[in-house]
Amino acid sequence: MATPSRRDTPGALTGQAEDYLKVIYHLERSGEAAATSDIAAELGVAPASVSGMLQRLARLGLVRVERYRGARLAPPGRHVALQLIRRHRIIESFLATKLGYSWDDVHDEAERLEHAASTELIERMAESLGHPTADPHGAPIPTVEGRVDERSLRSIAEMTVRETARVVRMSDRDPAFLRYLAGVGLTPGVEVTIVAIAPFDGPVELRIARKRVSIGAAAAGQVFIEPV
Amino acid sequence: MATPSRRDTPGALTGQAEDYLKVIYHLERSGEAAATSDIAAELGVAPASVSGMLQRLARLGLVRVERYRGARLAPPGRHVALQLIRRHRIIESFLATKLGYSWDDVHDEAERLEHAASTELIERMAESLGHPTADPHGAPIPTVEGRVDERSLRSIAEMTVRETARVVRMSDRDPAFLRYLAGVGLTPGVEVTIVAIAPFDGPVELRIARKRVSIGAAAAGQVFIEPV
DNA sequence: CGGAAAAGTTAGGATGTACTAACATTCTGA
DNA sequence: TCAGAATGTTAGTACATCCTAACTTTTCCG
């Protein structure tokens, strides 16, 4: 009856500590070390809590911290983060494909399940989905070995007039944003052509499957594309 | 990125506290208040830890404790326990039916997921299964309102020679025990007829689908039946 | 360049949960 | 019945995590 620990790998971490590693992973993608205040903002905790946790994670060999200068993942920490991201994206795919969740609604559920699901469950889900390589928002799913295609993609905001490209992915964080995108027809896989770009960060007008839509510059910067 | 809390209902409990309520629910089915040491044994914690937790749960109005005499669930605690059991059994059914888990292997996974899954996920699973009323081990699934058919069933050990009955359920706790039962053909739904009962708690010989098998008295006491 | 603002850390405390050791109560059997 | 066994509780401690308040370091701008 006691809740069994999920951890199949040695060195059990709590879900909290795991979340820190995931956040550091994402922040670090900018190239800079993850800043204490950014981690705090991302997790919704006080900066002081982050300082404390970073010391613990450093003691465990999961991150390298330079005092006053932020944190970077050590290889074992990176591995944990990548497996968590794998879990997250497989769960999102499963919920959307097998349980009728809409793509804007899968994030929070996955955020909780990724800490509780066993590796066996994750792999069974992956198998029942035919081992997908991207989640419903187009984010690439790391392999069991921790390989992931993290090319930095161009966004719609970086396209030029008359250019055509295929939408690859978008952030999964804000359900309302995702619903908006789906509403105007922007989902992974569709082709878009830039019709016009208003100056001074103005809206971008584009064609999606014969329809004209106009989206704000901020939104355009959150939708990533690749050459057709 | 912060792990969102599962709790849709007010008064969030941790998974640990929830486990205590579930254990008390099961122990209380005997009619007696749940004893500190029994709760401790079930959860794998020290009796002192149970005393502490019972005080907290009592303060929250979830259990009623009589010092030195054990705990009983208060109505709100009973509700939490029943919903947890509903979650557990729906998850077990889902894993077995939709993800190819074997019935002896679903318990631990469900034990962790029941604390992390949202009510929405549970209801989507239930729906995709056609709203099952029993889990793979034959245990009844409480309704959303908290109703559950908890008749106390007779076990094979209480049958008499030449009597025939249908297997309804068995304990889901020990995977090896479940594999053994499946091996001799004892699964929910099959009919058994008692051929002989050795005296002094000796083995019970029975016929299952034309085959003769002999099981120990202890095992016979763990397999529950109803009249055909 | 130097002081104020921003960012980060430490100190000290709260909560939930666990432990062991010591003490208290209840049960049980001769 | 009553003493020892069994059971339960309290006290004191530990750890993970959070907080606020006070302090330190870094950054930035006039």
Short mmCIF file of C-alpha atoms (C1' of nucleotides) in Angstrom, two decimals:
data_model
loop_
_atom_site.label_atom_id
_atom_site.label_comp_id
_atom_site.label_asym_id
_atom_site.label_seq_id
_atom_site.Cartn_x
_atom_site.Cartn_y
_atom_site.Cartn_z
CA MET A 1 0.00 0.00 0.00
CA ALA A 2 3.00 2.23 0.51
CA THR A 3 3.52 4.29 -2.61
CA PRO A 4 6.46 2.66 -4.35
CA SER A 5 9.26 4.89 -5.59
CA ARG A 6 9.36 5.38 -9.33
CA ARG A 7 13.08 5.54 -9.68
CA ASP A 8 14.55 2.63 -11.50
CA THR A 9 17.89 4.41 -11.64
CA PRO A 10 19.87 4.81 -8.43
CA GLY A 11 19.94 8.15 -6.63
CA ALA A 12 16.26 8.92 -6.31
CA LEU A 13 15.33 12.55 -6.68
CA THR A 14 12.05 14.09 -5.68
CA GLY A 15 9.83 15.54 -8.36
CA GLN A 16 10.76 19.01 -7.16
CA ALA A 17 14.46 18.52 -7.67
CA GLU A 18 13.73 17.01 -11.07
CA ASP A 19 11.82 20.11 -12.06
CA TYR A 20 14.82 22.28 -11.26
CA LEU A 21 16.97 20.22 -13.60
CA LYS A 22 14.43 20.49 -16.39
CA VAL A 23 14.18 24.25 -15.98
CA ILE A 24 17.95 24.63 -15.98
CA TYR A 25 18.10 22.54 -19.13
CA HIS A 26 15.68 24.82 -20.93
CA LEU A 27 17.26 28.04 -19.69
CA GLU A 28 20.72 26.84 -20.57
CA ARG A 29 19.75 26.38 -24.18
CA SER A 30 20.37 30.09 -24.66
CA GLY A 31 24.04 29.33 -24.12
CA GLU A 32 24.21 31.21 -20.85
CA ALA A 33 24.28 29.59 -17.44
CA ALA A 34 20.79 29.49 -15.90
CA ALA A 35 20.28 32.50 -13.63
CA THR A 36 18.88 32.05 -10.15
CA SER A 37 16.08 34.54 -10.70
CA ASP A 38 15.09 32.97 -14.01
CA ILE A 39 14.87 29.54 -12.44
CA ALA A 40 12.85 31.05 -9.59
CA ALA A 41 10.45 32.77 -11.98
CA GLU A 42 10.01 29.62 -14.03
CA LEU A 43 9.22 27.49 -11.00
CA GLY A 44 7.25 30.09 -9.10
CA VAL A 45 9.48 29.97 -6.03
CA ALA A 46 11.57 32.59 -4.24
CA PRO A 47 15.15 33.14 -5.44
CA ALA A 48 16.39 32.08 -2.02
CA SER A 49 14.81 28.68 -2.52
CA VAL A 50 16.73 28.31 -5.75
CA SER A 51 20.05 29.11 -4.11
CA GLY A 52 19.38 26.40 -1.58
CA MET A 53 18.34 23.81 -4.13
CA LEU A 54 21.30 24.56 -6.38
CA GLN A 55 23.63 23.79 -3.52
CA ARG A 56 21.92 20.47 -2.99
CA LEU A 57 22.00 19.61 -6.69
CA ALA A 58 25.66 20.61 -6.86
CA ARG A 59 26.41 18.39 -3.87
CA LEU A 60 24.76 15.54 -5.79
CA GLY A 61 26.94 16.23 -8.83
CA LEU A 62 23.97 17.14 -11.01
CA VAL A 63 24.77 20.78 -11.65
CA ARG A 64 27.81 23.02 -11.56
CA VAL A 65 27.21 26.31 -9.82
CA GLU A 66 29.38 29.41 -9.90
CA ARG A 67 28.41 31.62 -7.02
CA TYR A 68 26.52 34.71 -8.17
CA ARG A 69 26.81 33.50 -11.78
CA GLY A 70 24.25 30.81 -12.32
CA ALA A 71 24.08 27.07 -12.87
CA ARG A 72 24.82 24.64 -15.65
CA LEU A 73 23.90 20.98 -15.83
CA ALA A 74 26.60 18.42 -15.18
CA PRO A 75 26.34 15.35 -17.44
CA PRO A 76 24.31 13.28 -14.94
CA GLY A 77 21.93 16.20 -14.45
CA ARG A 78 21.58 16.63 -18.19
CA HIS A 79 20.69 12.97 -18.48
CA VAL A 80 17.96 13.28 -15.86
CA ALA A 81 16.59 16.38 -17.57
CA LEU A 82 16.52 14.74 -21.00
CA GLN A 83 14.74 11.66 -19.71
CA LEU A 84 12.19 13.88 -18.02
CA ILE A 85 11.63 15.74 -21.27
CA ARG A 86 11.28 12.42 -23.05
CA ARG A 87 8.67 11.36 -20.51
CA HIS A 88 6.86 14.65 -20.78
CA ARG A 89 6.59 14.61 -24.54
CA ILE A 90 5.61 10.97 -24.79
CA ILE A 91 2.90 11.50 -22.21
CA GLU A 92 1.64 14.55 -24.09
CA SER A 93 1.52 12.53 -27.29
CA PHE A 94 -0.28 9.69 -25.59
CA LEU A 95 -2.91 11.90 -23.99
CA ALA A 96 -3.60 13.68 -27.25
CA THR A 97 -3.61 10.58 -29.45
CA LYS A 98 -5.15 7.94 -27.22
CA LEU A 99 -7.34 9.81 -24.78
CA GLY A 100 -8.74 12.60 -26.88
CA TYR A 101 -7.04 15.44 -25.08
CA SER A 102 -6.70 18.61 -27.10
CA TRP A 103 -3.16 19.77 -27.72
CA ASP A 104 -3.56 22.84 -25.55
CA ASP A 105 -4.59 20.74 -22.58
CA VAL A 106 -1.91 18.11 -22.28
CA HIS A 107 0.89 20.10 -20.72
CA ASP A 108 -0.20 20.26 -17.07
CA GLU A 109 -1.23 16.63 -16.95
CA ALA A 110 2.12 15.57 -18.41
CA GLU A 111 3.92 17.82 -15.96
CA ARG A 112 2.59 15.75 -13.08
CA LEU A 113 2.68 12.30 -14.65
CA GLU A 114 6.27 12.59 -15.84
CA HIS A 115 7.42 12.29 -12.25
CA ALA A 116 5.18 9.37 -11.33
CA ALA A 117 5.29 7.13 -14.39
CA SER A 118 7.76 4.26 -14.47
CA THR A 119 10.15 3.92 -17.36
CA GLU A 120 8.24 0.81 -18.34
CA LEU A 121 5.01 2.77 -18.67
CA ILE A 122 6.69 5.45 -20.75
CA GLU A 123 8.13 2.85 -23.11
CA ARG A 124 4.79 1.09 -23.42
CA MET A 125 3.15 4.37 -24.30
CA ALA A 126 5.89 5.12 -26.83
CA GLU A 127 5.42 1.70 -28.36
CA SER A 128 1.65 2.01 -28.57
CA LEU A 129 2.19 5.30 -30.42
CA GLY A 130 4.71 3.79 -32.82
CA HIS A 131 7.69 5.52 -31.21
CA PRO A 132 6.88 9.09 -32.15
CA THR A 133 9.75 11.52 -32.67
CA ALA A 134 7.83 14.70 -31.85
CA ASP A 135 5.04 15.65 -29.46
CA PRO A 136 1.74 17.33 -30.45
CA HIS A 137 3.42 20.75 -30.44
CA GLY A 138 6.19 19.55 -32.71
CA ALA A 139 8.83 19.37 -29.98
CA PRO A 140 11.35 16.59 -30.62
CA ILE A 141 11.30 13.63 -28.23
CA PRO A 142 14.72 12.69 -26.83
CA THR A 143 15.67 9.04 -27.30
CA VAL A 144 16.19 6.61 -24.46
CA GLU A 145 19.91 7.27 -24.90
CA GLY A 146 19.32 10.99 -24.47
CA ARG A 147 19.81 12.12 -28.04
CA VAL A 148 17.58 14.93 -29.19
CA ASP A 149 17.44 17.05 -32.28
CA GLU A 150 17.69 20.50 -30.72
CA ARG A 151 18.48 22.50 -33.81
CA SER A 152 17.55 26.07 -33.20
CA LEU A 153 14.78 26.73 -35.63
CA ARG A 154 13.84 30.00 -37.24
CA SER A 155 10.54 31.50 -36.23
CA ILE A 156 7.91 33.04 -38.46
CA ALA A 157 9.09 36.42 -37.22
CA GLU A 158 12.41 35.80 -38.97
CA MET A 159 10.90 35.01 -42.36
CA THR A 160 10.87 37.43 -45.30
CA VAL A 161 7.99 38.43 -47.53
CA ARG A 162 6.97 35.79 -50.08
CA GLU A 163 8.98 33.12 -48.28
CA THR A 164 7.25 29.77 -47.73
CA ALA A 165 8.08 27.34 -44.93
CA ARG A 166 6.60 24.49 -42.94
CA VAL A 167 5.54 24.98 -39.32
CA VAL A 168 7.50 22.60 -37.13
CA ARG A 169 6.77 23.49 -33.54
CA MET A 170 5.57 25.99 -30.97
CA SER A 171 5.79 26.49 -27.24
CA ASP A 172 3.42 24.26 -25.27
CA ARG A 173 3.24 26.44 -22.20
CA ASP A 174 0.13 28.55 -22.69
CA PRO A 175 -3.11 26.71 -23.54
CA ALA A 176 -4.85 29.90 -24.65
CA PHE A 177 -2.02 30.66 -27.07
CA LEU A 178 -2.22 27.16 -28.50
CA ARG A 179 -5.96 27.42 -28.95
CA TYR A 180 -5.45 30.71 -30.74
CA LEU A 181 -2.86 29.19 -33.05
CA ALA A 182 -5.07 26.23 -33.84
CA GLY A 183 -7.91 28.67 -34.49
CA VAL A 184 -5.97 30.49 -37.21
CA GLY A 185 -4.73 27.21 -38.64
CA LEU A 186 -1.18 27.21 -37.29
CA THR A 187 -0.34 23.66 -36.29
CA PRO A 188 2.76 21.54 -36.84
CA GLY A 189 3.06 20.44 -40.45
CA VAL A 190 1.15 23.21 -42.21
CA GLU A 191 2.83 25.41 -44.81
CA VAL A 192 2.80 29.17 -44.45
CA THR A 193 3.74 31.90 -46.86
CA ILE A 194 4.50 35.43 -45.75
CA VAL A 195 2.34 37.97 -47.49
CA ALA A 196 3.40 41.13 -45.71
CA ILE A 197 5.20 42.29 -42.64
CA ALA A 198 4.16 45.56 -41.06
CA PRO A 199 7.09 47.68 -39.86
CA PHE A 200 7.87 48.56 -36.24
CA ASP A 201 7.09 45.10 -34.91
CA GLY A 202 3.71 45.21 -36.54
CA PRO A 203 1.59 42.18 -37.43
CA VAL A 204 2.69 39.57 -39.95
CA GLU A 205 0.23 38.71 -42.64
CA LEU A 206 0.45 35.19 -43.95
CA ARG A 207 -1.29 32.63 -46.08
CA ILE A 208 -2.14 29.26 -44.61
CA ALA A 209 -3.88 26.79 -46.90
CA ARG A 210 -5.36 29.52 -49.08
CA LYS A 211 -6.60 31.57 -46.13
CA ARG A 212 -5.12 34.92 -45.14
CA VAL A 213 -4.42 35.49 -41.46
CA SER A 214 -2.62 38.19 -39.60
CA ILE A 215 -0.78 37.45 -36.37
CA GLY A 216 1.09 39.69 -33.96
CA ALA A 217 4.87 39.91 -34.02
CA ALA A 218 5.10 38.31 -30.58
CA ALA A 219 3.07 35.29 -31.69
CA ALA A 220 5.12 35.06 -34.89
CA GLY A 221 8.25 34.77 -32.77
CA GLN A 222 6.83 31.73 -30.97
CA VAL A 223 6.06 29.63 -34.04
CA PHE A 224 9.05 27.79 -35.48
CA ILE A 225 9.51 26.72 -39.06
CA GLU A 226 11.83 24.84 -41.39
CA PRO A 227 12.40 25.11 -45.13
CA VAL A 228 9.84 23.24 -47.21
CA MET B 1 7.27 24.47 -15.55
CA ALA B 2 6.40 24.21 -11.90
CA THR B 3 4.65 20.91 -11.29
CA PRO B 4 0.98 21.82 -10.98
CA SER B 5 -0.93 20.41 -8.06
CA ARG B 6 -3.37 17.67 -8.97
CA ARG B 7 -5.99 18.57 -6.45
CA ASP B 8 -9.15 19.85 -7.99
CA THR B 9 -10.88 19.65 -4.64
CA PRO B 10 -9.87 22.13 -1.95
CA GLY B 11 -7.64 21.06 0.90
CA ALA B 12 -4.75 19.54 -0.96
CA LEU B 13 -3.18 16.51 0.66
CA THR B 14 0.16 15.02 -0.19
CA GLY B 15 0.29 11.57 -1.64
CA GLN B 16 1.62 10.29 1.66
CA ALA B 17 -1.34 11.50 3.66
CA GLU B 18 -3.65 10.08 1.01
CA ASP B 19 -2.03 6.68 1.40
CA TYR B 20 -2.78 6.70 5.11
CA LEU B 21 -6.46 7.29 4.40
CA LYS B 22 -6.55 4.45 1.92
CA VAL B 23 -4.90 2.07 4.34
CA ILE B 24 -7.27 3.05 7.13
CA TYR B 25 -10.18 2.47 4.77
CA HIS B 26 -9.06 -1.06 4.01
CA LEU B 27 -8.22 -1.94 7.62
CA GLU B 28 -11.48 -0.55 8.85
CA ARG B 29 -13.44 -2.93 6.65
CA SER B 30 -12.97 -5.56 9.34
CA GLY B 31 -15.29 -3.49 11.50
CA GLU B 32 -12.58 -2.57 13.96
CA ALA B 33 -10.84 0.79 14.11
CA ALA B 34 -7.53 0.70 12.24
CA ALA B 35 -4.69 -0.05 14.65
CA THR B 36 -1.54 2.06 14.63
CA SER B 37 0.73 -0.92 14.17
CA ASP B 38 -1.36 -2.32 11.33
CA ILE B 39 -1.24 0.99 9.49
CA ALA B 40 2.50 1.15 10.10
CA ALA B 41 3.02 -2.39 8.78
CA GLU B 42 0.91 -1.71 5.71
CA LEU B 43 2.80 1.48 4.85
CA GLY B 44 6.23 0.27 5.88
CA VAL B 45 6.78 3.09 8.38
CA ALA B 46 7.47 3.15 12.10
CA PRO B 47 4.46 3.17 14.46
CA ALA B 48 5.60 6.52 15.80
CA SER B 49 5.21 8.01 12.35
CA VAL B 50 1.64 6.78 12.26
CA SER B 51 0.81 8.39 15.59
CA GLY B 52 2.07 11.69 14.23
CA MET B 53 0.21 11.46 10.96
CA LEU B 54 -3.03 10.44 12.66
CA GLN B 55 -2.91 13.61 14.70
CA ARG B 56 -2.48 15.66 11.57
CA LEU B 57 -5.31 13.87 9.78
CA ALA B 58 -7.52 14.29 12.83
CA ARG B 59 -6.72 18.00 12.92
CA LEU B 60 -7.85 18.16 9.27
CA GLY B 61 -11.10 16.42 10.15
CA LEU B 62 -10.31 13.40 8.00
CA VAL B 63 -10.11 10.75 10.71
CA ARG B 64 -11.32 10.28 14.25
CA VAL B 65 -8.70 8.95 16.59
CA GLU B 66 -9.19 7.49 20.04
CA ARG B 67 -5.88 7.50 21.84
CA TYR B 68 -4.42 3.99 22.17
CA ARG B 69 -7.46 2.61 20.32
CA GLY B 70 -6.97 3.26 16.66
CA ALA B 71 -8.44 5.43 13.92
CA ARG B 72 -11.62 5.52 11.88
CA LEU B 73 -12.29 7.61 8.80
CA ALA B 74 -14.49 10.66 9.16
CA PRO B 75 -16.83 11.20 6.20
CA PRO B 76 -14.47 13.58 4.33
CA GLY B 77 -11.61 11.13 4.82
CA ARG B 78 -13.75 8.28 3.59
CA HIS B 79 -14.55 10.27 0.49
CA VAL B 80 -10.89 10.88 -0.24
CA ALA B 81 -10.13 7.19 0.27
CA LEU B 82 -12.91 6.05 -2.03
CA GLN B 83 -11.88 8.40 -4.80
CA LEU B 84 -8.33 7.17 -4.46
CA ILE B 85 -9.53 3.59 -4.74
CA ARG B 86 -11.59 4.55 -7.78
CA ARG B 87 -8.49 6.09 -9.34
CA HIS B 88 -6.39 3.08 -8.49
CA ARG B 89 -8.76 0.54 -10.00
CA ILE B 90 -9.48 2.53 -13.13
CA ILE B 91 -5.75 2.97 -13.71
CA GLU B 92 -5.19 -0.75 -13.20
CA SER B 93 -7.92 -1.54 -15.70
CA PHE B 94 -6.52 0.93 -18.19
CA LEU B 95 -2.98 -0.39 -17.95
CA ALA B 96 -4.14 -3.97 -18.37
CA THR B 97 -6.61 -3.32 -21.16
CA LYS B 98 -4.97 -0.56 -23.17
CA LEU B 99 -1.26 -0.94 -22.59
CA GLY B 100 -0.81 -4.68 -22.40
CA TYR B 101 0.20 -4.87 -18.75
CA SER B 102 -0.33 -8.24 -17.14
CA TRP B 103 -2.72 -8.28 -14.22
CA ASP B 104 0.01 -9.05 -11.72
CA ASP B 105 1.99 -6.03 -12.81
CA VAL B 106 -0.45 -3.15 -12.63
CA HIS B 107 -0.60 -2.55 -8.91
CA ASP B 108 2.61 -0.63 -8.29
CA GLU B 109 2.20 1.59 -11.31
CA ALA B 110 -1.35 2.44 -10.26
CA GLU B 111 -0.16 3.12 -6.75
CA ARG B 112 1.97 5.99 -8.01
CA LEU B 113 -0.26 7.33 -10.74
CA GLU B 114 -3.35 7.52 -8.55
CA HIS B 115 -1.79 10.46 -6.74
CA ALA B 116 -0.64 12.31 -9.83
CA ALA B 117 -3.50 11.87 -12.29
CA SER B 118 -6.15 14.58 -12.55
CA THR B 119 -9.79 13.70 -12.15
CA GLU B 120 -10.21 14.53 -15.81
CA LEU B 121 -7.64 11.93 -16.80
CA ILE B 122 -9.28 9.30 -14.63
CA GLU B 123 -12.67 9.98 -16.17
CA ARG B 124 -11.23 9.87 -19.67
CA MET B 125 -9.66 6.52 -18.92
CA ALA B 126 -12.94 5.26 -17.47
CA GLU B 127 -14.77 6.41 -20.54
CA SER B 128 -12.32 4.82 -22.95
CA LEU B 129 -12.85 1.56 -21.05
CA GLY B 130 -16.63 1.83 -21.19
CA HIS B 131 -16.94 2.69 -17.50
CA PRO B 132 -15.87 -0.62 -16.01
CA THR B 133 -17.32 -1.66 -12.66
CA ALA B 134 -14.48 -3.93 -11.60
CA ASP B 135 -10.70 -3.91 -12.02
CA PRO B 136 -8.64 -6.79 -13.47
CA HIS B 137 -8.61 -8.58 -10.11
CA GLY B 138 -12.37 -8.33 -9.80
CA ALA B 139 -12.35 -5.54 -7.22
CA PRO B 140 -15.36 -3.23 -7.57
CA ILE B 141 -14.69 0.34 -8.72
CA PRO B 142 -16.32 3.02 -6.56
CA THR B 143 -18.45 5.51 -8.48
CA VAL B 144 -17.68 9.20 -8.76
CA GLU B 145 -20.21 9.69 -5.98
CA GLY B 146 -18.32 7.25 -3.78
CA ARG B 147 -20.68 4.31 -3.94
CA VAL B 148 -19.07 0.91 -3.98
CA ASP B 149 -20.35 -2.61 -3.75
CA GLU B 150 -18.35 -3.83 -0.78
CA ARG B 151 -20.29 -6.97 0.02
CA SER B 152 -18.09 -9.27 1.95
CA LEU B 153 -17.63 -12.23 -0.29
CA ARG B 154 -17.00 -15.81 0.73
CA SER B 155 -13.62 -17.24 -0.14
CA ILE B 156 -12.87 -20.63 -1.63
CA ALA B 157 -11.70 -21.68 1.82
CA GLU B 158 -15.29 -21.32 3.04
CA MET B 159 -16.80 -23.55 0.37
CA THR B 160 -17.93 -27.12 0.96
CA VAL B 161 -17.20 -30.23 -1.03
CA ARG B 162 -19.11 -30.52 -4.34
CA GLU B 163 -20.11 -26.83 -4.16
CA THR B 164 -19.71 -24.79 -7.36
CA ALA B 165 -19.20 -21.04 -7.47
CA ARG B 166 -17.82 -18.30 -9.68
CA VAL B 167 -14.54 -16.60 -8.86
CA VAL B 168 -15.16 -12.89 -8.41
CA ARG B 169 -11.98 -11.37 -7.10
CA MET B 170 -8.66 -11.77 -5.37
CA SER B 171 -6.14 -9.56 -3.64
CA ASP B 172 -3.97 -7.55 -6.02
CA ARG B 173 -1.08 -7.06 -3.67
CA ASP B 174 1.37 -9.83 -4.52
CA PRO B 175 2.33 -10.21 -8.19
CA ALA B 176 3.79 -13.68 -7.63
CA PHE B 177 0.56 -14.83 -6.03
CA LEU B 178 -1.44 -13.50 -8.98
CA ARG B 179 0.84 -15.22 -11.47
CA TYR B 180 0.39 -18.44 -9.52
CA LEU B 181 -3.38 -18.08 -9.58
CA ALA B 182 -3.42 -17.35 -13.28
CA GLY B 183 -1.17 -20.37 -13.78
CA VAL B 184 -3.68 -22.73 -12.19
CA GLY B 185 -6.56 -21.06 -14.01
CA LEU B 186 -7.99 -19.00 -11.18
CA THR B 187 -9.04 -15.65 -12.66
CA PRO B 188 -12.18 -13.56 -12.16
CA GLY B 189 -15.16 -15.12 -13.90
CA VAL B 190 -14.14 -18.78 -13.94
CA GLU B 191 -16.26 -21.42 -12.21
CA VAL B 192 -14.77 -23.71 -9.62
CA THR B 193 -16.09 -26.83 -7.97
CA ILE B 194 -14.67 -28.19 -4.76
CA VAL B 195 -13.57 -31.78 -5.10
CA ALA B 196 -12.07 -32.36 -1.69
CA ILE B 197 -10.82 -30.52 1.32
CA ALA B 198 -7.98 -32.00 3.33
CA PRO B 199 -8.46 -31.65 7.07
CA PHE B 200 -6.28 -29.56 9.41
CA ASP B 201 -6.00 -26.62 7.02
CA GLY B 202 -4.81 -28.92 4.30
CA PRO B 203 -4.98 -28.19 0.59
CA VAL B 204 -8.25 -27.74 -1.25
CA GLU B 205 -8.69 -29.76 -4.37
CA LEU B 206 -10.86 -28.19 -7.00
CA ARG B 207 -11.98 -28.50 -10.58
CA ILE B 208 -11.56 -25.53 -12.91
CA ALA B 209 -12.76 -25.96 -16.45
CA ARG B 210 -12.33 -29.76 -16.33
CA LYS B 211 -8.87 -29.57 -14.83
CA ARG B 212 -8.08 -30.67 -11.30
CA VAL B 213 -5.90 -28.39 -9.22
CA SER B 214 -4.95 -28.35 -5.60
CA ILE B 215 -4.25 -25.12 -3.79
CA GLY B 216 -3.16 -24.39 -0.23
CA ALA B 217 -5.64 -23.31 2.38
CA ALA B 218 -4.02 -19.88 2.63
CA ALA B 219 -4.41 -19.30 -1.08
CA ALA B 220 -7.98 -20.56 -0.95
CA GLY B 221 -8.74 -17.91 1.65
CA GLN B 222 -7.59 -15.16 -0.71
CA VAL B 223 -9.82 -16.02 -3.65
CA PHE B 224 -13.39 -14.77 -3.35
CA ILE B 225 -16.43 -16.26 -4.96
CA GLU B 226 -20.17 -15.77 -5.45
CA PRO B 227 -22.94 -18.27 -6.16
CA VAL B 228 -23.24 -19.22 -9.79
"C1'" DC C 1 34.14 55.78 -11.67
"C1'" DG C 2 31.21 55.26 -8.11
"C1'" DG C 3 26.87 54.73 -6.02
"C1'" DA C 4 22.21 52.89 -6.61
"C1'" DA C 5 19.59 49.14 -8.52
"C1'" DA C 6 19.43 44.40 -9.57
"C1'" DA C 7 20.63 39.93 -8.58
"C1'" DG C 8 22.21 36.43 -5.45
"C1'" DT C 9 23.18 34.43 -0.91
"C1'" DT C 10 22.76 33.47 3.97
"C1'" DA C 11 20.24 33.15 8.23
"C1'" DG C 12 16.47 31.69 10.60
"C1'" DG C 13 12.09 29.68 10.69
"C1'" DA C 14 7.78 26.77 9.03
"C1'" DT C 15 5.71 22.40 7.34
"C1'" DG C 16 5.36 17.53 6.12
"C1'" DT C 17 7.27 13.36 6.85
"C1'" DA C 18 10.45 10.13 8.60
"C1'" DC C 19 13.40 7.99 12.35
"C1'" DT C 20 14.98 6.18 17.27
"C1'" DA C 21 14.64 6.11 22.13
"C1'" DA C 22 12.13 6.60 26.12
"C1'" DC C 23 7.87 6.44 28.34
"C1'" DA C 24 2.76 5.18 28.86
"C1'" DT C 25 -1.12 2.26 28.32
"C1'" DT C 26 -3.51 -1.94 27.39
"C1'" DC C 27 -3.69 -6.78 26.98
"C1'" DT C 28 -2.88 -11.46 28.34
"C1'" DG C 29 -1.78 -15.60 30.54
"C1'" DA C 30 -0.16 -18.15 34.55
"C1'" DT D 1 -4.69 -10.52 39.67
"C1'" DC D 2 -0.94 -8.65 38.18
"C1'" DA D 3 3.51 -8.62 35.79
"C1'" DG D 4 5.56 -8.90 31.50
"C1'" DA D 5 4.52 -8.52 26.61
"C1'" DA D 6 2.45 -6.01 23.16
"C1'" DT D 7 0.99 -1.85 21.57
"C1'" DG D 8 0.86 3.15 21.33
"C1'" DT D 9 2.55 7.88 22.24
"C1'" DT D 10 5.84 11.59 23.07
"C1'" DA D 11 10.24 13.81 22.63
"C1'" DG D 12 13.91 15.01 20.06
"C1'" DT D 13 16.15 14.89 15.60
"C1'" DA D 14 16.77 14.85 10.43
"C1'" DC D 15 15.84 16.11 5.73
"C1'" DA D 16 13.55 18.33 1.70
"C1'" DT D 17 11.36 22.11 0.64
"C1'" DC D 18 9.41 26.47 1.18
"C1'" DC D 19 9.34 31.36 3.02
"C1'" DT D 20 10.99 36.36 4.55
"C1'" DA D 21 14.48 39.49 6.01
"C1'" DA D 22 18.98 40.96 6.01
"C1'" DC D 23 23.25 41.00 3.86
"C1'" DT D 24 26.65 40.66 -0.24
"C1'" DT D 25 28.04 40.86 -4.90
"C1'" DT D 26 27.50 42.30 -9.53
"C1'" DT D 27 25.76 45.31 -12.94
"C1'" DC D 28 24.60 49.54 -14.91
"C1'" DC D 29 24.19 54.28 -15.66
"C1'" DG D 30 24.84 59.30 -14.88
#
